[in-house]
Short mmCIF file of C-alpha atoms and ligand atoms in Angstrom, two decimals:
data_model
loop_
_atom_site.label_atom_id
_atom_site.label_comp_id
_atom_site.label_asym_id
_atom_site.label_seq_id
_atom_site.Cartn_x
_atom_site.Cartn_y
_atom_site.Cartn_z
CA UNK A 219 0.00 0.00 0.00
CA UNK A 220 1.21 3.44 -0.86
CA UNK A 221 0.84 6.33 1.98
CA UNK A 222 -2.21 7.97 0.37
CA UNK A 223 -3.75 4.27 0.77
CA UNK A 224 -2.72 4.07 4.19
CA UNK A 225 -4.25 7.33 5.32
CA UNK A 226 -7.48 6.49 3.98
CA UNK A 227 -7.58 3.03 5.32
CA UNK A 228 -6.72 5.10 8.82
CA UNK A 229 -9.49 7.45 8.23
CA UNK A 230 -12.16 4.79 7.88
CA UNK A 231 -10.69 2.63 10.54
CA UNK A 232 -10.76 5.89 12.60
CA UNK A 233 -14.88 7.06 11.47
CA UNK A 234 -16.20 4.01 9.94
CA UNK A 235 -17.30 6.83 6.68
CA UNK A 236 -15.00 7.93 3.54
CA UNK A 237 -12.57 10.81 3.92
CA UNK A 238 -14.27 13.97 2.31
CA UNK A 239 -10.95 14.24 0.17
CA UNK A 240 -6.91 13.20 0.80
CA UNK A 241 -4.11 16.37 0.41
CA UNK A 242 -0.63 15.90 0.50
CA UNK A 243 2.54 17.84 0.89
CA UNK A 244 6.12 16.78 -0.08
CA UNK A 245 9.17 16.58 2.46
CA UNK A 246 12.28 18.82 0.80
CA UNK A 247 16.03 19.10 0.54
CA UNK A 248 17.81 21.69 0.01
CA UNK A 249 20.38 22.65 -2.46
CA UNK A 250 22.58 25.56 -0.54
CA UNK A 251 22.01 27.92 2.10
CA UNK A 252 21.90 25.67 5.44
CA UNK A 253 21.03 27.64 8.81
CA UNK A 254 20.65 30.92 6.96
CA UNK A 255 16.72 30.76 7.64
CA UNK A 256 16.82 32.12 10.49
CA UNK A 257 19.06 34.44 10.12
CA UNK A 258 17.20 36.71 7.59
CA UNK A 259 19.18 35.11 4.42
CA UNK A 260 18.96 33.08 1.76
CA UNK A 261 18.11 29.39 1.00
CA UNK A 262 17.60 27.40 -2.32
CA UNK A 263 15.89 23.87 -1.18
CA UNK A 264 13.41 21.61 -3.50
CA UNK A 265 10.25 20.10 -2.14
CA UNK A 266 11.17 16.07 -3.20
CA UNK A 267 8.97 13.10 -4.36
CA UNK A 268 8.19 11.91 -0.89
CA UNK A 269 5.29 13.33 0.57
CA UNK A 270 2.88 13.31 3.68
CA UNK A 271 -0.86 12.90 3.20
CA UNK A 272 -3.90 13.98 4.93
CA UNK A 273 -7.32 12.22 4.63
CA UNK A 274 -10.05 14.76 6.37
CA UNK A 275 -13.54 15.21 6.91
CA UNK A 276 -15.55 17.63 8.92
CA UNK A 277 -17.53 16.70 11.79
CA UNK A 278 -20.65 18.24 13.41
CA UNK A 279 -19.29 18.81 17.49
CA UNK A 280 -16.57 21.45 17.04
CA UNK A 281 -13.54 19.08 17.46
CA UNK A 282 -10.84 18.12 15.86
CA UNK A 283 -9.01 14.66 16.21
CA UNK A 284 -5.81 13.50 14.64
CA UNK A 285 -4.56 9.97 13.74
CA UNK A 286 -1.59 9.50 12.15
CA UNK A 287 0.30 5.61 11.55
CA UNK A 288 3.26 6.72 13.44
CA UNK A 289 1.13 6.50 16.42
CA UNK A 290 -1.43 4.05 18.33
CA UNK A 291 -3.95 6.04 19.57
CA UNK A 292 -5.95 9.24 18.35
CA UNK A 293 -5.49 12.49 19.69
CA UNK A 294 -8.98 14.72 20.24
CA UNK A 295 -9.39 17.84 21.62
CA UNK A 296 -12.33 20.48 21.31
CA UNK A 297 -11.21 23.34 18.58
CA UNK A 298 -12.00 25.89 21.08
CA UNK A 299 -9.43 24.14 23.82
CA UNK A 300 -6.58 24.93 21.30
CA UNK A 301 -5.66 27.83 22.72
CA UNK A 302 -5.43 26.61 26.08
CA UNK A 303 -2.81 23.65 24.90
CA UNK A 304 -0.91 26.35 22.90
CA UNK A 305 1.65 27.44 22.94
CA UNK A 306 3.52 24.79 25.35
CA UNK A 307 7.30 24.77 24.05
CA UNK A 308 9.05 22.96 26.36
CA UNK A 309 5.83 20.90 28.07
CA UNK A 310 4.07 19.68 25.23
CA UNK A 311 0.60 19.06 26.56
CA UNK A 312 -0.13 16.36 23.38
CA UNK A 313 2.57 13.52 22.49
CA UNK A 314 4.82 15.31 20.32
CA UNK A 315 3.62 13.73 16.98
CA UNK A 316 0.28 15.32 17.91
CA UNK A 317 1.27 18.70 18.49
CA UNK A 318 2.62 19.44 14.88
CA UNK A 319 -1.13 18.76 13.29
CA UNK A 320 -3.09 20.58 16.49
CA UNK A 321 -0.16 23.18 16.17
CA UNK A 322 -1.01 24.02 12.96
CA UNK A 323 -4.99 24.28 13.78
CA UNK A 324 -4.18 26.64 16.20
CA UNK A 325 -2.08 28.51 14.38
CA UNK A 326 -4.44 28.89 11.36
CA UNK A 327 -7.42 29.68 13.40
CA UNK A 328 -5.44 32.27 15.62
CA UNK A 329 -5.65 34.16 12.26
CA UNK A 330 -9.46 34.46 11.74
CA UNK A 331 -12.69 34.38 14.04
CA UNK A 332 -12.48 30.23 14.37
CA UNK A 333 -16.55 30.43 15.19
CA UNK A 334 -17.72 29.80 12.14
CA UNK A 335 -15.63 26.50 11.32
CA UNK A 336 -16.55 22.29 11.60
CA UNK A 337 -14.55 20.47 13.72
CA UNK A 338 -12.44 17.62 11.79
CA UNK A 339 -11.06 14.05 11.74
CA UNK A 340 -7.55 14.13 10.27
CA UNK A 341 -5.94 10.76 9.27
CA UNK A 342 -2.35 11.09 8.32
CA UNK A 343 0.06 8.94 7.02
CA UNK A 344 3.97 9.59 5.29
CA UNK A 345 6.43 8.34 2.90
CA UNK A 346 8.65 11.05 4.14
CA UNK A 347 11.63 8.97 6.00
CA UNK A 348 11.77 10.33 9.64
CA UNK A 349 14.54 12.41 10.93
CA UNK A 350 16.80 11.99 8.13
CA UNK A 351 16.79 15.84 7.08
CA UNK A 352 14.17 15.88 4.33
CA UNK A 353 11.41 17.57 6.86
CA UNK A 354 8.76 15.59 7.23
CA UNK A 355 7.91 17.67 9.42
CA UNK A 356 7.00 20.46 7.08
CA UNK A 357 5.70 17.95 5.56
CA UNK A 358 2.82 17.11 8.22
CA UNK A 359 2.51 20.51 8.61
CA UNK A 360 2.05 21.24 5.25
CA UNK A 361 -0.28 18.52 4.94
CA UNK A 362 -2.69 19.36 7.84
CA UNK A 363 -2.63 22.94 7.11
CA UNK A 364 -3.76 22.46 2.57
CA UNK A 365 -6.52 19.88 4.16
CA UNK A 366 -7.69 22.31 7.11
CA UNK A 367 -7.65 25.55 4.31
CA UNK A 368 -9.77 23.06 1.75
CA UNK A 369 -12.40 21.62 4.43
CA UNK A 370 -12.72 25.04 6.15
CA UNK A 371 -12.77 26.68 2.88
CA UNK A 372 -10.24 29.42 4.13
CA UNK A 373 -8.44 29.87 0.71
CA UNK A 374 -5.01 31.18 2.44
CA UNK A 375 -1.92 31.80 0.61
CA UNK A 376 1.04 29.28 0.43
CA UNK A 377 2.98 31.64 2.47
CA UNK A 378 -0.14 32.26 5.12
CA UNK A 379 -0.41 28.27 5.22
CA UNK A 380 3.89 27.95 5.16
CA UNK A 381 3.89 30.64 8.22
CA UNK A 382 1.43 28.75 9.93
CA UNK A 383 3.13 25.31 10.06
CA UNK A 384 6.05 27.55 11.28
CA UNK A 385 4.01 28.70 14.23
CA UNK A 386 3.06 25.25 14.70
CA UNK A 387 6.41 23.62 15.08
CA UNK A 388 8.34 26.90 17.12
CA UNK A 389 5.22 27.27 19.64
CA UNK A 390 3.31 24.35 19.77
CA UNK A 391 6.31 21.56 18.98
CA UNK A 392 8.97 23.74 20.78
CA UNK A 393 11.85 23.41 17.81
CA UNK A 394 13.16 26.58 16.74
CA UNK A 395 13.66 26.49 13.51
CA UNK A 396 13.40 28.93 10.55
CA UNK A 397 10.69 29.10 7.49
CA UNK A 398 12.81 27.38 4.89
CA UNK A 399 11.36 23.73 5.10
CA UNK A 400 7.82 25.21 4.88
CA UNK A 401 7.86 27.40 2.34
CA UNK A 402 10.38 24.70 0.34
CA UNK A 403 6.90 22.12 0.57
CA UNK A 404 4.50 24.94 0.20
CA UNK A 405 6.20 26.42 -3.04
CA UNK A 406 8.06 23.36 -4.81
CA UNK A 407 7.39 23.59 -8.64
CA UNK A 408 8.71 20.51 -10.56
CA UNK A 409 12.58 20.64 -12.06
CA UNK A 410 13.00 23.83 -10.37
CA UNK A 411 14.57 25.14 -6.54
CA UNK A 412 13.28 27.78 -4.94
CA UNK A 413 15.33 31.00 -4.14
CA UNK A 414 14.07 32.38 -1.13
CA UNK A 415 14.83 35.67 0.46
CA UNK A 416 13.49 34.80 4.29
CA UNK A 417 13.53 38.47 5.21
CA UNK A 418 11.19 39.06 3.13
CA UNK A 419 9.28 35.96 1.93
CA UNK A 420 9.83 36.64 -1.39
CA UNK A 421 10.24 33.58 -3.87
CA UNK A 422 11.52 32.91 -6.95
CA UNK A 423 11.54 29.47 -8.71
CA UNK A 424 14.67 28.77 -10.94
CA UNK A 425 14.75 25.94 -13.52
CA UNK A 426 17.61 23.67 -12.09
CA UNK A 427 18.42 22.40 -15.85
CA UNK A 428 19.57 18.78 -14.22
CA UNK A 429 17.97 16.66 -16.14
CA UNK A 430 18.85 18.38 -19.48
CA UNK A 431 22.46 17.97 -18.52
CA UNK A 432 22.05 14.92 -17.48
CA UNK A 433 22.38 15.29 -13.97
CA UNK A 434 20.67 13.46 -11.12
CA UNK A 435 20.50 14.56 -6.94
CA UNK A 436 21.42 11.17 -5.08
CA UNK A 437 20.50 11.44 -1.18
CA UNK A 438 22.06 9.67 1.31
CA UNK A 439 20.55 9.39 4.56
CA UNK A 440 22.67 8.35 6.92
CA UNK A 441 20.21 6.69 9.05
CA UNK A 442 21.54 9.16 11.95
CA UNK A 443 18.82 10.64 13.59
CA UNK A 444 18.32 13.90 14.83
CA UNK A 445 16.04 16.32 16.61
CA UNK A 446 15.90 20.29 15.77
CA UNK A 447 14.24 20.64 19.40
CA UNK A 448 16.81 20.33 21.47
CA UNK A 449 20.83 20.81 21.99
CA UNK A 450 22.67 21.81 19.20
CA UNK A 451 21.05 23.28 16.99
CA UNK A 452 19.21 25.85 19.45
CA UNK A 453 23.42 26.39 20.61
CA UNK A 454 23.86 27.45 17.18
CA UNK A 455 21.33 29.63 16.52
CA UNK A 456 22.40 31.45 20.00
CA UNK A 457 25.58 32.00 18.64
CA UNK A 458 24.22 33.50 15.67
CA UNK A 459 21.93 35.72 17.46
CA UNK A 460 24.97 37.09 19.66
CA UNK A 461 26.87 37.70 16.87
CA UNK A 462 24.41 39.76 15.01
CA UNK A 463 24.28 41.58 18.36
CA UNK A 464 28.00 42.23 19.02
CA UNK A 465 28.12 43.68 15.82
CA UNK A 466 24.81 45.95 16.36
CA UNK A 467 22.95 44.23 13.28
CA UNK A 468 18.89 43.05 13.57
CA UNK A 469 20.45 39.97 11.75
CA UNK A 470 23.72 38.40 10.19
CA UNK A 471 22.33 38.97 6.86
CA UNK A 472 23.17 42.28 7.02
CA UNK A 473 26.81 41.49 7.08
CA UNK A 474 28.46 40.44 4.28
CA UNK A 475 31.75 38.72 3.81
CA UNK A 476 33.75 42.44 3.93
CA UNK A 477 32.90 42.35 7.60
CA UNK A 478 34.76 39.05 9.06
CA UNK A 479 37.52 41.06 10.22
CA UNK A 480 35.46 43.35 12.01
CA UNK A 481 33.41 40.59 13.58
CA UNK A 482 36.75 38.46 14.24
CA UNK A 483 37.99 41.11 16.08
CA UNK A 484 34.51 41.59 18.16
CA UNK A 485 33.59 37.97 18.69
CA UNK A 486 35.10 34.67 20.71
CA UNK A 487 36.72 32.45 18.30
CA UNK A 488 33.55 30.16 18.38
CA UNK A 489 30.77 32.45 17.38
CA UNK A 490 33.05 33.99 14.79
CA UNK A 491 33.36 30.56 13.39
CA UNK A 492 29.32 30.27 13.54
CA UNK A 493 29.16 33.52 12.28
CA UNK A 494 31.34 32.88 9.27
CA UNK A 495 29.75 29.93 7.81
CA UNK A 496 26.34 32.20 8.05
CA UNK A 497 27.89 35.12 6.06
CA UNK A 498 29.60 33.13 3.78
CA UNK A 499 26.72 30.60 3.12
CA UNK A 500 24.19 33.38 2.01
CA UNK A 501 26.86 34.70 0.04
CA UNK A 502 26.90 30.68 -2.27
CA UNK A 503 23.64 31.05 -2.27
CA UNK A 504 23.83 34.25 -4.36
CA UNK A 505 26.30 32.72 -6.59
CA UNK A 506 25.00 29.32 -7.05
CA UNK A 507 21.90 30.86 -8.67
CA UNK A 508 23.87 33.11 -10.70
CA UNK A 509 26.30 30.16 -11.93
CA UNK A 510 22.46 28.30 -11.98
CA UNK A 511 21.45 30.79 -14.30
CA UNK A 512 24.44 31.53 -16.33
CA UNK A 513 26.42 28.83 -16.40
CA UNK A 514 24.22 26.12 -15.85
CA UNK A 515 24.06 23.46 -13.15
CA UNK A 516 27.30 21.87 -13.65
CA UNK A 517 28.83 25.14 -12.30
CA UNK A 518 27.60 25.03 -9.27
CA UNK A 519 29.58 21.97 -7.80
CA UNK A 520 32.32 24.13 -6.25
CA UNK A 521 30.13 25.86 -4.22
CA UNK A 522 28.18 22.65 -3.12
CA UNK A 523 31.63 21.84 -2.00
CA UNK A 524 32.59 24.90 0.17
CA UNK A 525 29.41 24.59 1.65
CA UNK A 526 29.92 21.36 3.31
CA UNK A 527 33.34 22.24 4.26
CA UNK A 528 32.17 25.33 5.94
CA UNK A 529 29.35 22.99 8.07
CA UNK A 530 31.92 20.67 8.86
CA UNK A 531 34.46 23.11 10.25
CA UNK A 532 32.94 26.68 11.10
CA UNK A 533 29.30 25.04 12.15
CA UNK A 534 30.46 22.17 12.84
CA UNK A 535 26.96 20.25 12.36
CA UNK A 536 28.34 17.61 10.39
CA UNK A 537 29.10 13.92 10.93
CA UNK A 538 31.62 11.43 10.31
CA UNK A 539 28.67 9.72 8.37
CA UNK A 540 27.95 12.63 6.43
CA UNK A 541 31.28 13.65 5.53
CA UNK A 542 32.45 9.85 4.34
CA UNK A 543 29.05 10.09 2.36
CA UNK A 544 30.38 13.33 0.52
CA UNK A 545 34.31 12.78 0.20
CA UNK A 546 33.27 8.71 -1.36
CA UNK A 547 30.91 10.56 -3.83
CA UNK A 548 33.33 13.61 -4.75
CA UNK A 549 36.01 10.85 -5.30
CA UNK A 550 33.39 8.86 -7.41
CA UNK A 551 33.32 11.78 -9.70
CA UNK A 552 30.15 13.91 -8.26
CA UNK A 553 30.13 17.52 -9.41
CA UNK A 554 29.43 18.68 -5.91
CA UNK A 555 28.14 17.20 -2.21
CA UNK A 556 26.98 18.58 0.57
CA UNK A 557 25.23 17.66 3.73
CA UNK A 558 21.70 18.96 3.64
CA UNK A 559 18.98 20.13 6.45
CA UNK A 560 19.69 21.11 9.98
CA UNK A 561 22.61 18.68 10.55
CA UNK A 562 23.64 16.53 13.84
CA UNK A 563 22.64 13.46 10.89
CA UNK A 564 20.08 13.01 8.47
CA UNK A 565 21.46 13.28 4.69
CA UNK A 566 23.61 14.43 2.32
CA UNK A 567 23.21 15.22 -1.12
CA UNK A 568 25.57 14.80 -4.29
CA UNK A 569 25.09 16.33 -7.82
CA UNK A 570 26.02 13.79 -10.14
CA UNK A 571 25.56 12.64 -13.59
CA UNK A 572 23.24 10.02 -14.23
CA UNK A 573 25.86 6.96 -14.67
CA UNK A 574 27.20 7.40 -11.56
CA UNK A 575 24.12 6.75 -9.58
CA UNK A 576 24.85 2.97 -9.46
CA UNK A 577 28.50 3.32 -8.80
CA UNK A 578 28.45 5.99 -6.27
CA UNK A 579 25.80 4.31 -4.75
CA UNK A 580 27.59 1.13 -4.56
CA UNK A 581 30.84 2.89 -3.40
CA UNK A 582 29.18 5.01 -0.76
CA UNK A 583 27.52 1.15 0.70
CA UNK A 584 31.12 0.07 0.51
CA UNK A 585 32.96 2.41 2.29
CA UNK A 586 29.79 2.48 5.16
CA UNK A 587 30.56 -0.97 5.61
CA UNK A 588 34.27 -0.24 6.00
CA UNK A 589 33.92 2.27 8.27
CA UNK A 590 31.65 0.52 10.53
CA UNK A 591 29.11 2.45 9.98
CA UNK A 592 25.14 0.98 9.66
CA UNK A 593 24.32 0.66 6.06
CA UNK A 594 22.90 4.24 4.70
CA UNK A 595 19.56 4.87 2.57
CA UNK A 596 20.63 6.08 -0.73
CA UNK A 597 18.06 6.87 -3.29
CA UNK A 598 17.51 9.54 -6.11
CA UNK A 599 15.17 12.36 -6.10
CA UNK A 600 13.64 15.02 -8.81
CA UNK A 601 12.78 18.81 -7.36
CA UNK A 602 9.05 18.37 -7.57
CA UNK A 603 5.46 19.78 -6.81
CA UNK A 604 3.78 21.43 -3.96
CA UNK A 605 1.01 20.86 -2.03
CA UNK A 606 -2.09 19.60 -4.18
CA UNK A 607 -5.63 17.50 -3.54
CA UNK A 608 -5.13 14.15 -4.14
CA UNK A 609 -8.59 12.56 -3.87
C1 LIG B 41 16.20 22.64 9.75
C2 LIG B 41 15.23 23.78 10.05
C3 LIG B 41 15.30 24.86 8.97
C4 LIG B 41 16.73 25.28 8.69
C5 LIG B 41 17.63 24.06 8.50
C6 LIG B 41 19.08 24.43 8.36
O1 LIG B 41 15.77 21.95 8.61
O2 LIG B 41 13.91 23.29 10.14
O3 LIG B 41 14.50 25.96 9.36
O4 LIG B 41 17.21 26.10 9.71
O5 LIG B 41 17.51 23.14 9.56
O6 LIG B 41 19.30 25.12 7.19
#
């Protein structure tokens, strides 16, 4: 059974009726511009093939309840209790699956007069693979929130519905992440990545050209968890909030690479290091799409590249995992490799040309093994569409 089959067997074993309708969001990865989300800069991710699907119906008694196949047991709450469970960072007053759907109900109906609307059964199910750095969590979020705007017929933008599964996951989850996974799912056009300012929201798709040049994106997932809620990646984000401080900017996007020295000189050699990958990183991210755009996507490996070095050493987010993932498929012959998402695990990406799927593959396998490392996912994916009705 595919997902979309599983979330509508879940709905009926649920309500004993048919789902009004099924909508789906994909997960993402992204292409360059890691932890620059949330620092007012710039990101260029692509929502993937895998994606998380919603089966809904409205009910008559002003609740909402949530099943998902990640879970045993239903989560149901009155709409108008929302408020009460939200926001509970730190506490979460539902099992943490629960609170990204109910999250992003509460964050949608914080936004108009909620008196009006059903309640709902959700059923949810996912093909996104769990904490491996492809977001399926913006992909439940994105999910819940396209079935919630269709059922409660509130025709909100992709951004409205992308800043509400934001809300959802900083407030009601208690991860503090940025907007880039959300708007990646909300916004993904096929053979395209989206360039996203996240100052200002504002989006622009650019044809990738891979599969013209004959290019594929291979992900490895390490099959190295990780969790955004906790440890280091709130450290890192504090690091880049004190540097944008120290140097009396709202956020390190307003620095650009001509201020290092300055902020070298200002900063302990840690949080300069933080701060460096940040300015550096929204600076690829300007020239991938301009070597995207002029040059064409076999330019861009280079940057890829730096990228990953700059995670590895002035971040420091990466893994042993990740980086053996990267140097085997650079040595295979990949145009670039990175590590992609938050870090601390999950995946890495490499740009390569369509023969060298099966060898790099089989190399990066190989040199798991060697290492002693458990055996990693690898698998192919195509930038592809948004959020859509599926049923
Ligand atoms: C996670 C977060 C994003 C972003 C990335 C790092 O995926 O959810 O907001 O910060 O890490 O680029």
């Amino acid at each position: 059974m595919t997902a979309i089959d599983d979330a509508r067997a879940l709905f009926r074993t649920l309500t004993g009726t048919e789902p009004a309708g099924a909508w789906s969001a994909p997960g993402r990865a992204n292409l360059i511009g890691e932890h620059t989300d949330y620092n007012d800069g710039f990101v260029l991710p692509f929502a993937i093939p895998h994606r998380t699907y919603a089966a809904a119906a409205p009910r008559g008694d002003g609740r909402i309840r949530v099943a998902s196949t990640f879970a045993e047991e239903p989560v149901e709450v009155a709409l108008d209790e929302l408020d009460r469970l939200f926001p509970s960072a730190g506490a979460p007053a539902v099992p943490e699956w629960a609170a990204y759907p109910l999250g992003v109900a509460w964050a949608l109906l914080s936004r108009i007069d909620g008196s009006g609307v059903s309640g709902i059964d959700l059923a949810i199910a996912s093909e996104v693979p769990v904490g491996a750095g492809l977001s399926s969590s913006a992909a439940i979020e994105g999910a819940t929130a396209t079935a919630l705007d269709a059922v409660w017929g509130l025709e909100a933008d992709p951004v409205a519905l992308a800043l509400a599964g934001r809300r959802a996951e900083n407030e009601a989850v208690g991860a503090p992440t940025g907007i880039m996974d959300q708007m990646a799912s909300m916004l993904g056009v096929a053979d395209a990545v989206t360039f996203l300012d996240c100052r200002t929201l504002e989006a622009r798709s650019i044809p990738t050209g891979f599969a013209d040049a004959g290019l594929e994106v291979l992900v490895i997932d390490t099959r190295v968890s990780h969790a955004h809620s906790t440890g280091g990646y709130r450290e890192r984000r504090a690091s880049c909030e004190r540097g944008a401080a120290a140097l009396g900017v709202a956020a390190l996007r307003d620095l650009s690479v001509a201020d290092l020295p300055r902020a070298q000189a200002l900063l302990d050699p840690v949080d300069f290091r933080r701060v460096r990958h940040v300015v550096t990183e929204d600076q690829r991210v300007l020239d991938t799409v301009a070597a995207l755009t002029d040059q064409g996507p076999r330019a861009i490996g280079g940057l890829l590249v730096a990228s990953h070095v700059s995670m590895r050493d002035d971040f420091e987010i990466s893994t042993p995992e990740l980086d053996l993932a990267v140097e085997t498929a650079l040595a295979q012959g990949a145009v670039g490799a990175r590590m992609t998402g938050g870090g601390f695990g999950g995946a890495a990406i490499a740009l390569l040309d369509r023969s060298l799927v099966a060898p790099v593959s089989d190399a990066v396998h190989a040199a798991f093994a060697a290492a002693g490392h458990a055996a990693p996912h690898v698998f192919t994916v195509t930038p592809s569409a948004g959020p859509r009705r599926d049923v």
